[in-house]
Coordinates of C-alpha atoms in Angstrom, one line a residue:
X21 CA 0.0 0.0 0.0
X22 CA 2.9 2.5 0.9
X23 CA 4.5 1.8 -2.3
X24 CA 1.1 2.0 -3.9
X25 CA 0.7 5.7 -2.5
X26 CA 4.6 6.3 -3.2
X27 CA 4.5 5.6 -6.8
X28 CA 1.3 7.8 -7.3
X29 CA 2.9 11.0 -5.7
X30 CA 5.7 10.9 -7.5
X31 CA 3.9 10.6 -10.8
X32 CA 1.5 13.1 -10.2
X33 CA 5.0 15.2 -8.6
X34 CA 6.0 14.6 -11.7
X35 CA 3.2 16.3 -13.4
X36 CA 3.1 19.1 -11.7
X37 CA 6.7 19.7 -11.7
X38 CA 6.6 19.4 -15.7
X39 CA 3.6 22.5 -15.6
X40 CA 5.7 24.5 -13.1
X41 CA 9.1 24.3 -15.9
X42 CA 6.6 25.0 -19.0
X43 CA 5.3 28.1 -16.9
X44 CA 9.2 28.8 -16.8
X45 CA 9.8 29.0 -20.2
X46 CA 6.9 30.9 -21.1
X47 CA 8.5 33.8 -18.8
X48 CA 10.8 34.2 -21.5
X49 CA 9.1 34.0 -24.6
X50 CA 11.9 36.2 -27.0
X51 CA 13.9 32.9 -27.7
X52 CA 12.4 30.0 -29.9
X53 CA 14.1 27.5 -28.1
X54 CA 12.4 28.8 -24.9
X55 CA 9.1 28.3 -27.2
X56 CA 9.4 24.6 -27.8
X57 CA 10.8 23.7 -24.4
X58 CA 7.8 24.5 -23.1
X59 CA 5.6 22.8 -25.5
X60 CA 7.6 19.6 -24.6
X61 CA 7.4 20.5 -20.8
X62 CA 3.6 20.5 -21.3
X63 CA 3.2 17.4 -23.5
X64 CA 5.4 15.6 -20.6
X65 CA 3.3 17.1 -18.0
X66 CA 0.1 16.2 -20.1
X67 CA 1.1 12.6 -20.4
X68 CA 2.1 12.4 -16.7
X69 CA -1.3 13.3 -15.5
X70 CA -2.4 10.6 -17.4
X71 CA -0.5 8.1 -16.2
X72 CA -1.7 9.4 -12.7
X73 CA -5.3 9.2 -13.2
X74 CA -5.1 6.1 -14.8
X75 CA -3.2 4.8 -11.9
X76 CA -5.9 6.1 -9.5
X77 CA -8.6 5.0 -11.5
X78 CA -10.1 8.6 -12.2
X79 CA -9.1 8.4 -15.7
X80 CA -13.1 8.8 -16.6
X81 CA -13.1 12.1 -15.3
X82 CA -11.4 13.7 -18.1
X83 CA -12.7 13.1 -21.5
X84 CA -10.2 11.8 -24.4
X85 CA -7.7 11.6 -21.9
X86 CA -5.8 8.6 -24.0
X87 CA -5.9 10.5 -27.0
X88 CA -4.1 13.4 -25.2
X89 CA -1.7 10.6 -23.7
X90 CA -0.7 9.6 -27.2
X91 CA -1.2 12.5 -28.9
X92 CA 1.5 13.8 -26.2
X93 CA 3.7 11.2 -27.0
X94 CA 3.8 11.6 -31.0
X95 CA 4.6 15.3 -30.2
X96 CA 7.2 14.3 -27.9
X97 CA 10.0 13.3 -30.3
X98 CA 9.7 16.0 -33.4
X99 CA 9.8 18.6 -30.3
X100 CA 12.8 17.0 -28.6
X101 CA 14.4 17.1 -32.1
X102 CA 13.5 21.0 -33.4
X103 CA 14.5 22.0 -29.5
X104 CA 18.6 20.4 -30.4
X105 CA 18.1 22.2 -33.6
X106 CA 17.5 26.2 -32.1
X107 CA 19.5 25.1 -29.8
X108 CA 22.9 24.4 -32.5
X109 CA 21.7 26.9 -34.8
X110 CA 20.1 30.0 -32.3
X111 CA 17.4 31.7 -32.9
X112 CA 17.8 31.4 -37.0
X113 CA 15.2 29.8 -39.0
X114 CA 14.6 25.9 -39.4
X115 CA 14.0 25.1 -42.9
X116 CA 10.1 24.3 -43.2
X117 CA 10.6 21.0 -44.3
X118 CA 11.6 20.0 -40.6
X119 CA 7.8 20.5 -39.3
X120 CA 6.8 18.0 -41.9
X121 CA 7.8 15.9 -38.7
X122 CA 4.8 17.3 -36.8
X123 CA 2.6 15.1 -39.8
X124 CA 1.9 11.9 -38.1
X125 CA 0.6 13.5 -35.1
X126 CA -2.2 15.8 -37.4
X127 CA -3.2 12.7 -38.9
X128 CA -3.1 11.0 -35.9
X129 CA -6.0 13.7 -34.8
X130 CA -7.8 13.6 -37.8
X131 CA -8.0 10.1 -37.9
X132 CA -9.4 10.7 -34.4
X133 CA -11.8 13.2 -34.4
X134 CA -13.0 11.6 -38.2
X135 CA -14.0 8.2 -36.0
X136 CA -15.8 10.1 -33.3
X137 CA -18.1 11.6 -35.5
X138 CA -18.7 8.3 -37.4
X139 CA -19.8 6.8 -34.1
X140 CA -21.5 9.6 -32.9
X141 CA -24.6 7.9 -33.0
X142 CA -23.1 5.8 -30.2
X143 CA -22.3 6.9 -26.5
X144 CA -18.8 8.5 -26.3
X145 CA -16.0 6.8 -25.1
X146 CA -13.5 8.1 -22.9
X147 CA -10.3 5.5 -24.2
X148 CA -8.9 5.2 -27.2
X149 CA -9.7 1.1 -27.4
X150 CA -13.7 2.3 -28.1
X151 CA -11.8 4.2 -31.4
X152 CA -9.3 1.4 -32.5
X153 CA -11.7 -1.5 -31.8
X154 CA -9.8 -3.5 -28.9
X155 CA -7.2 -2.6 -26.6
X156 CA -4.2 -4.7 -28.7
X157 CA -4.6 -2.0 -31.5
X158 CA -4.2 0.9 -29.0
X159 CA -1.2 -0.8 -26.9
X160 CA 0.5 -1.1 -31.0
X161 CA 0.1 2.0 -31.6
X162 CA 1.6 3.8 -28.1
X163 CA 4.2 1.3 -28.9
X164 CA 5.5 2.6 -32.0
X165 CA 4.9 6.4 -30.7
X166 CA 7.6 4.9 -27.8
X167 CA 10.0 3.7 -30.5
X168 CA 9.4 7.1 -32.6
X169 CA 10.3 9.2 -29.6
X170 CA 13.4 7.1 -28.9
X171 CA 14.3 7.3 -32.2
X172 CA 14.2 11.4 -31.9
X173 CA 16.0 11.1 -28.6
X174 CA 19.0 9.5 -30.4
X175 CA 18.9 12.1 -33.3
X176 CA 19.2 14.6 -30.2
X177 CA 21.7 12.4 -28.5
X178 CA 23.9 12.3 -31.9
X179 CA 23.4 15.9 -32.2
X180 CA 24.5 16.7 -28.6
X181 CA 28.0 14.2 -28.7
X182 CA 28.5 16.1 -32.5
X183 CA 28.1 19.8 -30.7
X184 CA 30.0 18.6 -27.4
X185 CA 33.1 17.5 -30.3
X186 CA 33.1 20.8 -31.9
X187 CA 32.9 22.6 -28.1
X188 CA 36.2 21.4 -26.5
X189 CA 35.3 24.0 -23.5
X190 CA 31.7 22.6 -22.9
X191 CA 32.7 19.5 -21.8
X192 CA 31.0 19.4 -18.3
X193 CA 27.9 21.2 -20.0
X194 CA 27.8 17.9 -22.5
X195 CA 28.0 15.5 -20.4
X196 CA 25.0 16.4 -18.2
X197 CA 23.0 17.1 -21.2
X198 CA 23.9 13.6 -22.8
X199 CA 23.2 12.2 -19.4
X200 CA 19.7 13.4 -19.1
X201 CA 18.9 12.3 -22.7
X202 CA 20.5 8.8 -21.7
X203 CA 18.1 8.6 -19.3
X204 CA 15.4 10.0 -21.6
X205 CA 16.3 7.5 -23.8
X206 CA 16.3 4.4 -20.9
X207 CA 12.3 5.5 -19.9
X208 CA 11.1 5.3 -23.1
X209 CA 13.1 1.9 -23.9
X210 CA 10.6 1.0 -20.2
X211 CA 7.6 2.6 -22.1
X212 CA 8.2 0.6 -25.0
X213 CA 8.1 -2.6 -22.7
X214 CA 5.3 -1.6 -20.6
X215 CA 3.3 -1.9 -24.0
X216 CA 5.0 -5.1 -25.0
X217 CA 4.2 -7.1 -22.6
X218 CA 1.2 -5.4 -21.2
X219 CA 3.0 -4.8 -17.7
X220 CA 1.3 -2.2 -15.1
X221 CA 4.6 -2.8 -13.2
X222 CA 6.9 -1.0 -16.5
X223 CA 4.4 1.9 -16.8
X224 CA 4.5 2.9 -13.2
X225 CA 8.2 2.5 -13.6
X226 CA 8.4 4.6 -16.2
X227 CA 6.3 7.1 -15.3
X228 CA 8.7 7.2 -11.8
X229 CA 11.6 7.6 -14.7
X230 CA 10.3 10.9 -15.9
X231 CA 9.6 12.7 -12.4
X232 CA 12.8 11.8 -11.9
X233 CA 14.2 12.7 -15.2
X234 CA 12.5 16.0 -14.6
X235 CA 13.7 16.5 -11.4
X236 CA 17.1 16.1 -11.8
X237 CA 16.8 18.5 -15.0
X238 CA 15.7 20.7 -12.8
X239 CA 18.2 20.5 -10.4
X240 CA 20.8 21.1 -13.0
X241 CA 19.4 24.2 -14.8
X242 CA 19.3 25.7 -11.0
X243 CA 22.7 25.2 -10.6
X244 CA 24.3 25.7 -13.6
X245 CA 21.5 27.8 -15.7
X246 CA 23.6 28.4 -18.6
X247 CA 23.6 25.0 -19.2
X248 CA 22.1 25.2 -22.5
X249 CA 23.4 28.1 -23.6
X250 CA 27.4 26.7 -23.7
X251 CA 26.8 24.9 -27.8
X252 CA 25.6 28.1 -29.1
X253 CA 28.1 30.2 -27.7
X254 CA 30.7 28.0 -28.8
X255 CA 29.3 27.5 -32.3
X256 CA 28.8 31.5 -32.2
X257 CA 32.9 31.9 -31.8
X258 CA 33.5 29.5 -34.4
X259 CA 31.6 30.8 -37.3
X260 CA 33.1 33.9 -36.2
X261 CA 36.6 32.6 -36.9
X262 CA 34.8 30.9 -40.3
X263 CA 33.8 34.7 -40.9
X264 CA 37.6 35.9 -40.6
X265 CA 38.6 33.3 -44.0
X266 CA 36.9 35.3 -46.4
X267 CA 37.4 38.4 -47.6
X268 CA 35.1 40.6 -46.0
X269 CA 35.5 43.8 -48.5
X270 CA 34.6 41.6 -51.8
X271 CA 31.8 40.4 -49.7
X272 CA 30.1 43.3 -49.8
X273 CA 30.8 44.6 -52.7
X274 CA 29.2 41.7 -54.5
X275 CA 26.6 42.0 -52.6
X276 CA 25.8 45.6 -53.4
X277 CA 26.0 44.6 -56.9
X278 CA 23.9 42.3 -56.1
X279 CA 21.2 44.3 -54.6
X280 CA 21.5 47.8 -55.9
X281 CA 22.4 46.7 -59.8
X282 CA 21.2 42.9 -60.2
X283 CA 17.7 43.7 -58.5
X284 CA 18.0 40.3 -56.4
X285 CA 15.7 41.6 -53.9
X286 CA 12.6 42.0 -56.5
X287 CA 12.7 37.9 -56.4
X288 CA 9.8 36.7 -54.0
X289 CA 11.5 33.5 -53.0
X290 CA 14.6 35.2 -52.1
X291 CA 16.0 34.3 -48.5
X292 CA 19.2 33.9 -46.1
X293 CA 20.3 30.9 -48.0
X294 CA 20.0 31.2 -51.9
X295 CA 21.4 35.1 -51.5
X296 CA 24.2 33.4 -49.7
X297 CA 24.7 30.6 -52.4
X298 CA 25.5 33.8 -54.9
X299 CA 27.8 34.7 -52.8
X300 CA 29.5 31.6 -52.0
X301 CA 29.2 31.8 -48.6
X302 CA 27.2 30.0 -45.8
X303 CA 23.9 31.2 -45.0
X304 CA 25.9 31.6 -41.4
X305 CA 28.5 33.8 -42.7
X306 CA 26.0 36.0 -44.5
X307 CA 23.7 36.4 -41.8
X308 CA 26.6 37.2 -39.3
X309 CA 28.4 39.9 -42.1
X310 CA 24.9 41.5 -41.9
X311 CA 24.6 41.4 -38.6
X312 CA 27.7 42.0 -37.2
X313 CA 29.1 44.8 -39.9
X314 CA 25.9 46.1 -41.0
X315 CA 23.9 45.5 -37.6
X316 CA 20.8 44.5 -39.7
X317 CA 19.0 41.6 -40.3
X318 CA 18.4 39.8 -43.4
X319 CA 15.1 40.6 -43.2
X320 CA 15.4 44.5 -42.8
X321 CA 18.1 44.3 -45.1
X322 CA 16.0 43.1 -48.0
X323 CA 12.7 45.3 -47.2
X324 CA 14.7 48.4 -46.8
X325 CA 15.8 48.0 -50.9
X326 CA 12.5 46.7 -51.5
X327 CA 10.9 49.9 -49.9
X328 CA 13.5 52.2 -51.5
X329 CA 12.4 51.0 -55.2
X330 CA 8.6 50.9 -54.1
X331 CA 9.0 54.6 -53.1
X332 CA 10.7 55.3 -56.6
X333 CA 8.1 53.7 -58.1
X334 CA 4.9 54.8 -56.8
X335 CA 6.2 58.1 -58.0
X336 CA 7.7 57.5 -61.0
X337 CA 4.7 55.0 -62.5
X338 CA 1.5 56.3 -61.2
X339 CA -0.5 53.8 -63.5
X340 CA 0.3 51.1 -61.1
X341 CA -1.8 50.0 -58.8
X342 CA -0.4 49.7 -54.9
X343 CA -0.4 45.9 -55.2
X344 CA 1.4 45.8 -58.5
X345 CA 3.9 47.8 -57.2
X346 CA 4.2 45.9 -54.0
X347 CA 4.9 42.4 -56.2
X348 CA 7.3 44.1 -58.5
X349 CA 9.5 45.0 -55.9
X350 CA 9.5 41.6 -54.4
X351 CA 6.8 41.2 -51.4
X352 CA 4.7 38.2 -52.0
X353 CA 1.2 40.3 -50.7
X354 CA 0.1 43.9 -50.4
X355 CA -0.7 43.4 -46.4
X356 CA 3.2 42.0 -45.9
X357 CA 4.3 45.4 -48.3
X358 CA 1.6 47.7 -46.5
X359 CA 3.4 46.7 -43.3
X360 CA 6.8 46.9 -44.3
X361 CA 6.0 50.2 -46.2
X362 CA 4.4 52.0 -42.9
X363 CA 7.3 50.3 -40.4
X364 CA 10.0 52.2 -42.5
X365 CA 8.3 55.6 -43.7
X366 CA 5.4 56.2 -41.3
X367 CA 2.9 55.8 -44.0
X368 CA 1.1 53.6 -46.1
X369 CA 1.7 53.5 -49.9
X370 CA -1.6 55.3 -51.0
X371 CA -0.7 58.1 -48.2
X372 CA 2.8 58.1 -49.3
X373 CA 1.8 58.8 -53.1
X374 CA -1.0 61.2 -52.0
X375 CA 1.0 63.6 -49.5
X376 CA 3.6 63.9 -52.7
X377 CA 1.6 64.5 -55.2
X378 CA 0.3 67.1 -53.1
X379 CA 3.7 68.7 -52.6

């Protein structure tokens, strides 16, 4: 009975624990990073209260709750894996691509929702066996969402050893973040089994794994809290000595010719890496020349020449209309060019062109 009552606190510890680091992050919402930690944080916390109820038999009382178990889980992994990401590359931008990762779990609610309302003419269930037809089906599926989100938790853990390599002066910081996802990756392998071989005992046990897991997380971040912060330091002061091999005056005179005599900028689809491919440079390098000797962004960068011609033209060729003007200079719809437009003059393109012709 003691161990009974044990086991139960430090689940639903757990839980709570997992809310109270989610609230954390959304403190400081500036930093991506900060963004999807506490996504994951809530998915963990989600799942953990699951586990809890279940466990106390009050898993009735909350509607769906399996399908927020499991749809917890399938977010699990892609979120451990875009976190590593922001956290190697910074703040910069993660090709789109990446979220295609996030596509199981949206057809994993479709699929869902879609079977609810063909059975609607039945009474709702509250488990996700009354949606898959018998319990085997559901215990398959949360088994391969286990084996998914180990498989993301070695992706992170290759990641990790890879930055820790590169970061000669981050060793302590690597080793406690490769520990925790050793660990990560230890209660899931216990999730996995739990399902296998339909064992209460492995579920409690992992569920046990996490508070832990989330304890001692939390522990460390107290302690050391620039914990995660060490890789993209490190990786910072390397591209800057990348940034230091090429010749920074050619650099931007190309890419004045570039912008001021090519027109790159009128090019919808142009970003960070393809004007850094005519340049022959990283997307890195270009973004940090811009930042660090211009002390602009890309974006900024590209919308100030895009505003400059607009302005030009809205003078110059008065028989176009604002959104014809807006696409010919390179914005991809007259609300992203209106916006631009008034955040760099003060005005909107029709009361630009009015208050001159006026003058």
């Amino acid at each position: 009975m003691f161990w009974h009552w044990l086991i139960q606190s430090m689940v639903l510890y757990g839980a709570g624990l997992a809310f109270t680091l989610a609230l954390g992050q959304a403190v400081d919402w500036r930093h991506r990073r900060n963004r999807v930690l506490f996504l994951l944080l809530l998915c963990i916390g989600i799942w953990q209260t699951g586990f809890a109820f279940f466990y106390i038999g009050l898993e009735n009382l909350i509607p769906h709750l399996l399908f927020w178990v499991l749809l917890s889980v399938l977010l699990s992994g892609p979120l451990i894996e875009l976190f590593f990401a922001y956290l190697s590359a910074g703040d910069e931008n993660i090709p789109n691509r990446f979220f295609l990762r996030f596509l199981p779990s949206c057809v994993f609610v479709g699929y869902y929702w879609i079977s609810l309302l063909i059975q609607a003419d039945s009474n709702p269930k509250y488990s996700l066996s009354g949606i898959f037809e018998n319990e085997n089906v559901f215990r398959s599926i949360f088994l391969g969402a286990n084996i998914i989100y180990s498989g993301y938790i070695l992706i992170a853990l290759r990641s990790t050893i890879l930055l820790a390599r590169e970061d000669h002066q981050g060793d302590f910081k690597a080793r406690h973040t490769i520990g925790i996802l050793v660990l990560s990756l230890l209660c899931a392998s216990t999730g996995s089994l739990s399902m296998l071989f339909s064992s209460m005992v492995l579920s409690k046990i992992t569920s046990v794994e996490i508070s832990i897991i989330l304890l001692l997380n939390y522990l460390i971040s107290r302690k050391y809290p620039q914990l995660l912060d060490g890789f993209v330091l490190q990786r910072k002061k390397q591209e800057q000595r990348h940034l230091l091999r090429i010749n920074l005056d050619q650099l931007g005179k190309r890419l004045t010719e570039l912008m001021e005599e090519e027109n790159v900028y009128c090019d919808e689809d142009l970003n960070l890496q393809s004007l850094a491919s005519m340049l022959s440079v990283t997307p890195h390098q270009l973004s940090q020349y811009l930042n660090e000797r211009l002390h602009i962004t890309f974006r900024k960068f590209v919308n100030d020449f895009r505003i400059r011609a607009a302005e030009e033209m809205l003078l110059e060729v008065r028989h176009r209309s604002i959104l014809e003007v807006g696409l010919a200079v390179g914005f991809n719809s007259n609300s992203v060019f209106y916006e631009a437009f008034k955040e760099r003059t003060g005005k909107s393109p029709a009361q630009y062109r009015r208050d001159t012709n006026v003058r």
